[in-house]
Short mmCIF file of C-alpha atoms and ligand atoms in Angstrom, two decimals:
data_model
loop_
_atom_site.label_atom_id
_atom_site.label_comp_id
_atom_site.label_asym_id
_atom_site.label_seq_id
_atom_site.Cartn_x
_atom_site.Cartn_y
_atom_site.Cartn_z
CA UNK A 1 0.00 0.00 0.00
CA UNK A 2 2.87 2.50 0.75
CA UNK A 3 3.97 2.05 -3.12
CA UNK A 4 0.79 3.88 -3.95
CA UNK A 5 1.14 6.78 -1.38
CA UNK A 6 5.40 6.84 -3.00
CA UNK A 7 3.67 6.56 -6.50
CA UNK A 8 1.19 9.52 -5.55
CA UNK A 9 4.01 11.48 -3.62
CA UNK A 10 5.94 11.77 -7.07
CA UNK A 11 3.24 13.04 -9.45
CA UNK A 12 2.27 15.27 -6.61
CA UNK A 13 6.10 16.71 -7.02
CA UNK A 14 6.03 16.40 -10.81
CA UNK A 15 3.23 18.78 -10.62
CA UNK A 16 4.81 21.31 -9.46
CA UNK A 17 6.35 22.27 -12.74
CA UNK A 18 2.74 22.09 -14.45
CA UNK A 19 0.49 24.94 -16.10
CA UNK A 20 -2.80 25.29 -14.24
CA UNK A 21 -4.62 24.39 -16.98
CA UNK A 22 -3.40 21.01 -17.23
CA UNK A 23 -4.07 19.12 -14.37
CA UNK A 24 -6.00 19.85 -11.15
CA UNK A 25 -3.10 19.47 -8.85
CA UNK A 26 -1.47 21.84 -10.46
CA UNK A 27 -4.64 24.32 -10.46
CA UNK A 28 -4.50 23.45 -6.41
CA UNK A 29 -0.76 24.99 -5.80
CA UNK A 30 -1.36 27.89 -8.15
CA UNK A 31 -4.59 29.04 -5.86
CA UNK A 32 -2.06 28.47 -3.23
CA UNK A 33 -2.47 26.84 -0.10
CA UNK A 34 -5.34 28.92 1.68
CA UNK A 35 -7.59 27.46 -1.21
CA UNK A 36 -6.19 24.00 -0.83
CA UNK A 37 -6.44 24.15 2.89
CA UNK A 38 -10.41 24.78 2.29
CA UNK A 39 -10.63 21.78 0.29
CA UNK A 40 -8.90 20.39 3.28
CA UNK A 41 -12.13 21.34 5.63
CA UNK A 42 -14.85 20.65 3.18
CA UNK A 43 -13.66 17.25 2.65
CA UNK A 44 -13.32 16.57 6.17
CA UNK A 45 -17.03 17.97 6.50
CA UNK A 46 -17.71 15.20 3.94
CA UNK A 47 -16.25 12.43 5.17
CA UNK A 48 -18.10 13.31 8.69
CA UNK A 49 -21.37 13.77 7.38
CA UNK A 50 -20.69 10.56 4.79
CA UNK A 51 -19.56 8.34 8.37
CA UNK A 52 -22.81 9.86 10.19
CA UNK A 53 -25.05 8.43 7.07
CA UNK A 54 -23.09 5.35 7.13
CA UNK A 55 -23.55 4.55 10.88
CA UNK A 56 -27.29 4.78 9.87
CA UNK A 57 -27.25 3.04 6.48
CA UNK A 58 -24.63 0.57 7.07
CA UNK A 59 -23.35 1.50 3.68
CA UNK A 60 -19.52 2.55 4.22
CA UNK A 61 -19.02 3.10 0.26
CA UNK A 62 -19.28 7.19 0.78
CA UNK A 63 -17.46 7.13 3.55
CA UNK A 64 -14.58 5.28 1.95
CA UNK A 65 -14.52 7.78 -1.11
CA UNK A 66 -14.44 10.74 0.77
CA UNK A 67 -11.86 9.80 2.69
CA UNK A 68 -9.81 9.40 0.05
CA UNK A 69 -10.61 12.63 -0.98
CA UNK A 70 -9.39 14.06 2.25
CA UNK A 71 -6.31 12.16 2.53
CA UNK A 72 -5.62 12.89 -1.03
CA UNK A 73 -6.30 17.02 -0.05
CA UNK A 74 -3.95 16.27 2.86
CA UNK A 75 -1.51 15.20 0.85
CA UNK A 76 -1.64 17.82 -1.68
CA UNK A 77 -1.63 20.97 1.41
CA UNK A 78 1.83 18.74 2.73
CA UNK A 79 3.22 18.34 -1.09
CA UNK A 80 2.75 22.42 -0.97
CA UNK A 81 4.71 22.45 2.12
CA UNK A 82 7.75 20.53 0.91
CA UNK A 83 6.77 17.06 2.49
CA UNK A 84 5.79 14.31 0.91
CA UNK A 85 3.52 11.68 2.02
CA UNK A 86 6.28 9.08 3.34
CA UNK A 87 6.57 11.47 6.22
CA UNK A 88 3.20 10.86 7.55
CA UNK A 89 3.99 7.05 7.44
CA UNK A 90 7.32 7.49 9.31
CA UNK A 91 5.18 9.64 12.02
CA UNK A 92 2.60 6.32 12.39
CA UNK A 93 5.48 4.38 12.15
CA UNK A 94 7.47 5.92 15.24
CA UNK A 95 3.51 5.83 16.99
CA UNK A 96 3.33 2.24 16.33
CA UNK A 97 7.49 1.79 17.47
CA UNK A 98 6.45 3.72 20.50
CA UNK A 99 3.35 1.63 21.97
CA UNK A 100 4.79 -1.64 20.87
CA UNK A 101 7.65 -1.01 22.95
CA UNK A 102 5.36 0.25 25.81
CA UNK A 103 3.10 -2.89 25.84
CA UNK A 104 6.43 -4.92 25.69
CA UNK A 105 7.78 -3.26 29.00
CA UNK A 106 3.87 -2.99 31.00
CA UNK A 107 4.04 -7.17 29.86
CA UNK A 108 7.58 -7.74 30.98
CA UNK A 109 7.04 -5.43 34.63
CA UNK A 110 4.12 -7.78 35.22
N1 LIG B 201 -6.47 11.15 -6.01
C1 LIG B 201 -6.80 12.12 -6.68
C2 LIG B 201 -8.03 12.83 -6.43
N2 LIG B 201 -9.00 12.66 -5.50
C3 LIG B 201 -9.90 13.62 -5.72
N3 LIG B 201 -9.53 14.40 -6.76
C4 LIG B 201 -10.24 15.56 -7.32
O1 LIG B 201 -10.60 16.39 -6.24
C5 LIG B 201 -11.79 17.06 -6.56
C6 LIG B 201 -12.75 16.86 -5.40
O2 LIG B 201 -13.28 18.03 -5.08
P1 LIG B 201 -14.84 18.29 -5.22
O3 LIG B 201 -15.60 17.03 -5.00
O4 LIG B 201 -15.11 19.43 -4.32
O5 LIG B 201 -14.96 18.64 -6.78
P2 LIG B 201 -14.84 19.99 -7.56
O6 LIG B 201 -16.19 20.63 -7.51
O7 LIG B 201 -14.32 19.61 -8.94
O8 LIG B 201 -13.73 20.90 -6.82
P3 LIG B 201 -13.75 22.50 -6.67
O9 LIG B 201 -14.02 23.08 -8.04
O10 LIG B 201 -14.79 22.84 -5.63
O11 LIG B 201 -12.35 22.81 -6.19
C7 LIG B 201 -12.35 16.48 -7.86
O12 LIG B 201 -12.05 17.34 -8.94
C8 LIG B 201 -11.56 15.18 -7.99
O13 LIG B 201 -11.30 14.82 -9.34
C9 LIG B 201 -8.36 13.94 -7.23
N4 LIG B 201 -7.55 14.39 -8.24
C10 LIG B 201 -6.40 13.70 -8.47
N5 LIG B 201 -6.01 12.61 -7.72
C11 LIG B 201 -4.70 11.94 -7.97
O14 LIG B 201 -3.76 12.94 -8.35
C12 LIG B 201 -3.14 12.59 -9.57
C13 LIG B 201 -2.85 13.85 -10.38
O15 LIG B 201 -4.08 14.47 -10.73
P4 LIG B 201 -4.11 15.62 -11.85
O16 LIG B 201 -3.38 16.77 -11.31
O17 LIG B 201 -5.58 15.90 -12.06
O18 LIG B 201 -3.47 15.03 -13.08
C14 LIG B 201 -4.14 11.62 -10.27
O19 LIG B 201 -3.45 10.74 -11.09
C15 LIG B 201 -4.77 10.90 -9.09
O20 LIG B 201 -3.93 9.81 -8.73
#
């Protein structure tokens, strides 16, 4: 799954050097990142209402598709920023690093 976020992470970059015209990531950065940033909050307003629906419908395909859409926004505000989307997995990583190692010690002390 990670080669997809890598595989994303590059066109995000190869964007960069793109007319607005041509490609909607590249329309993104030339708004600028306030305007991205709002896509930012209206997916996230999406993918809440979408989970609320969901919880009632017990359809999760909306929710699903608009969280893509936010993660992909997410990833487009960091690609403005200079990061790319590896950096988010090396944060969950050192999460994951962290507790393991916590659960380890709490099992070890008892
Ligand atoms: N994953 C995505 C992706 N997810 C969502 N979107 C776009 O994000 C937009 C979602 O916003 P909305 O639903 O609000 O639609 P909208 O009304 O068109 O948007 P606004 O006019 O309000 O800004 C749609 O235009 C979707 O097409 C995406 N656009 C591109 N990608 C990826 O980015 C790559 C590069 O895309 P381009 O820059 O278009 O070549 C693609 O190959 C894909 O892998």
């Amino acid at each position: 799954m990670s080669e997809i976020l890598t595989a994303l992470g590059d066109i995000l970059e190869q964007r960069k050097g793109a007319s607005p015209d041509s490609s909607y990531v590249a329309s993104l950065y030339h708004k600028g990142l306030n305007k991205i940033l709002e896509k930012v909050g209206e997916e996230a307003t999406e993918t809440i209402l979408a989970a609320k629906d969901a919880e009632r419908s017990g359809d999760n395909s909306d929710v699903i598709y608009e969280t893509a859409d936010l993660w992909f926004h997410s990833l487009v505000a960091l690609a403005q920023l200079g990061e790319r989307p590896e950096a988010v997995l090396n944060e969950l990583a050192r999460r994951f690093d962290i507790s393991g190692l916590e659960e380890k010690a709490s099992r070890s002390a008892q």
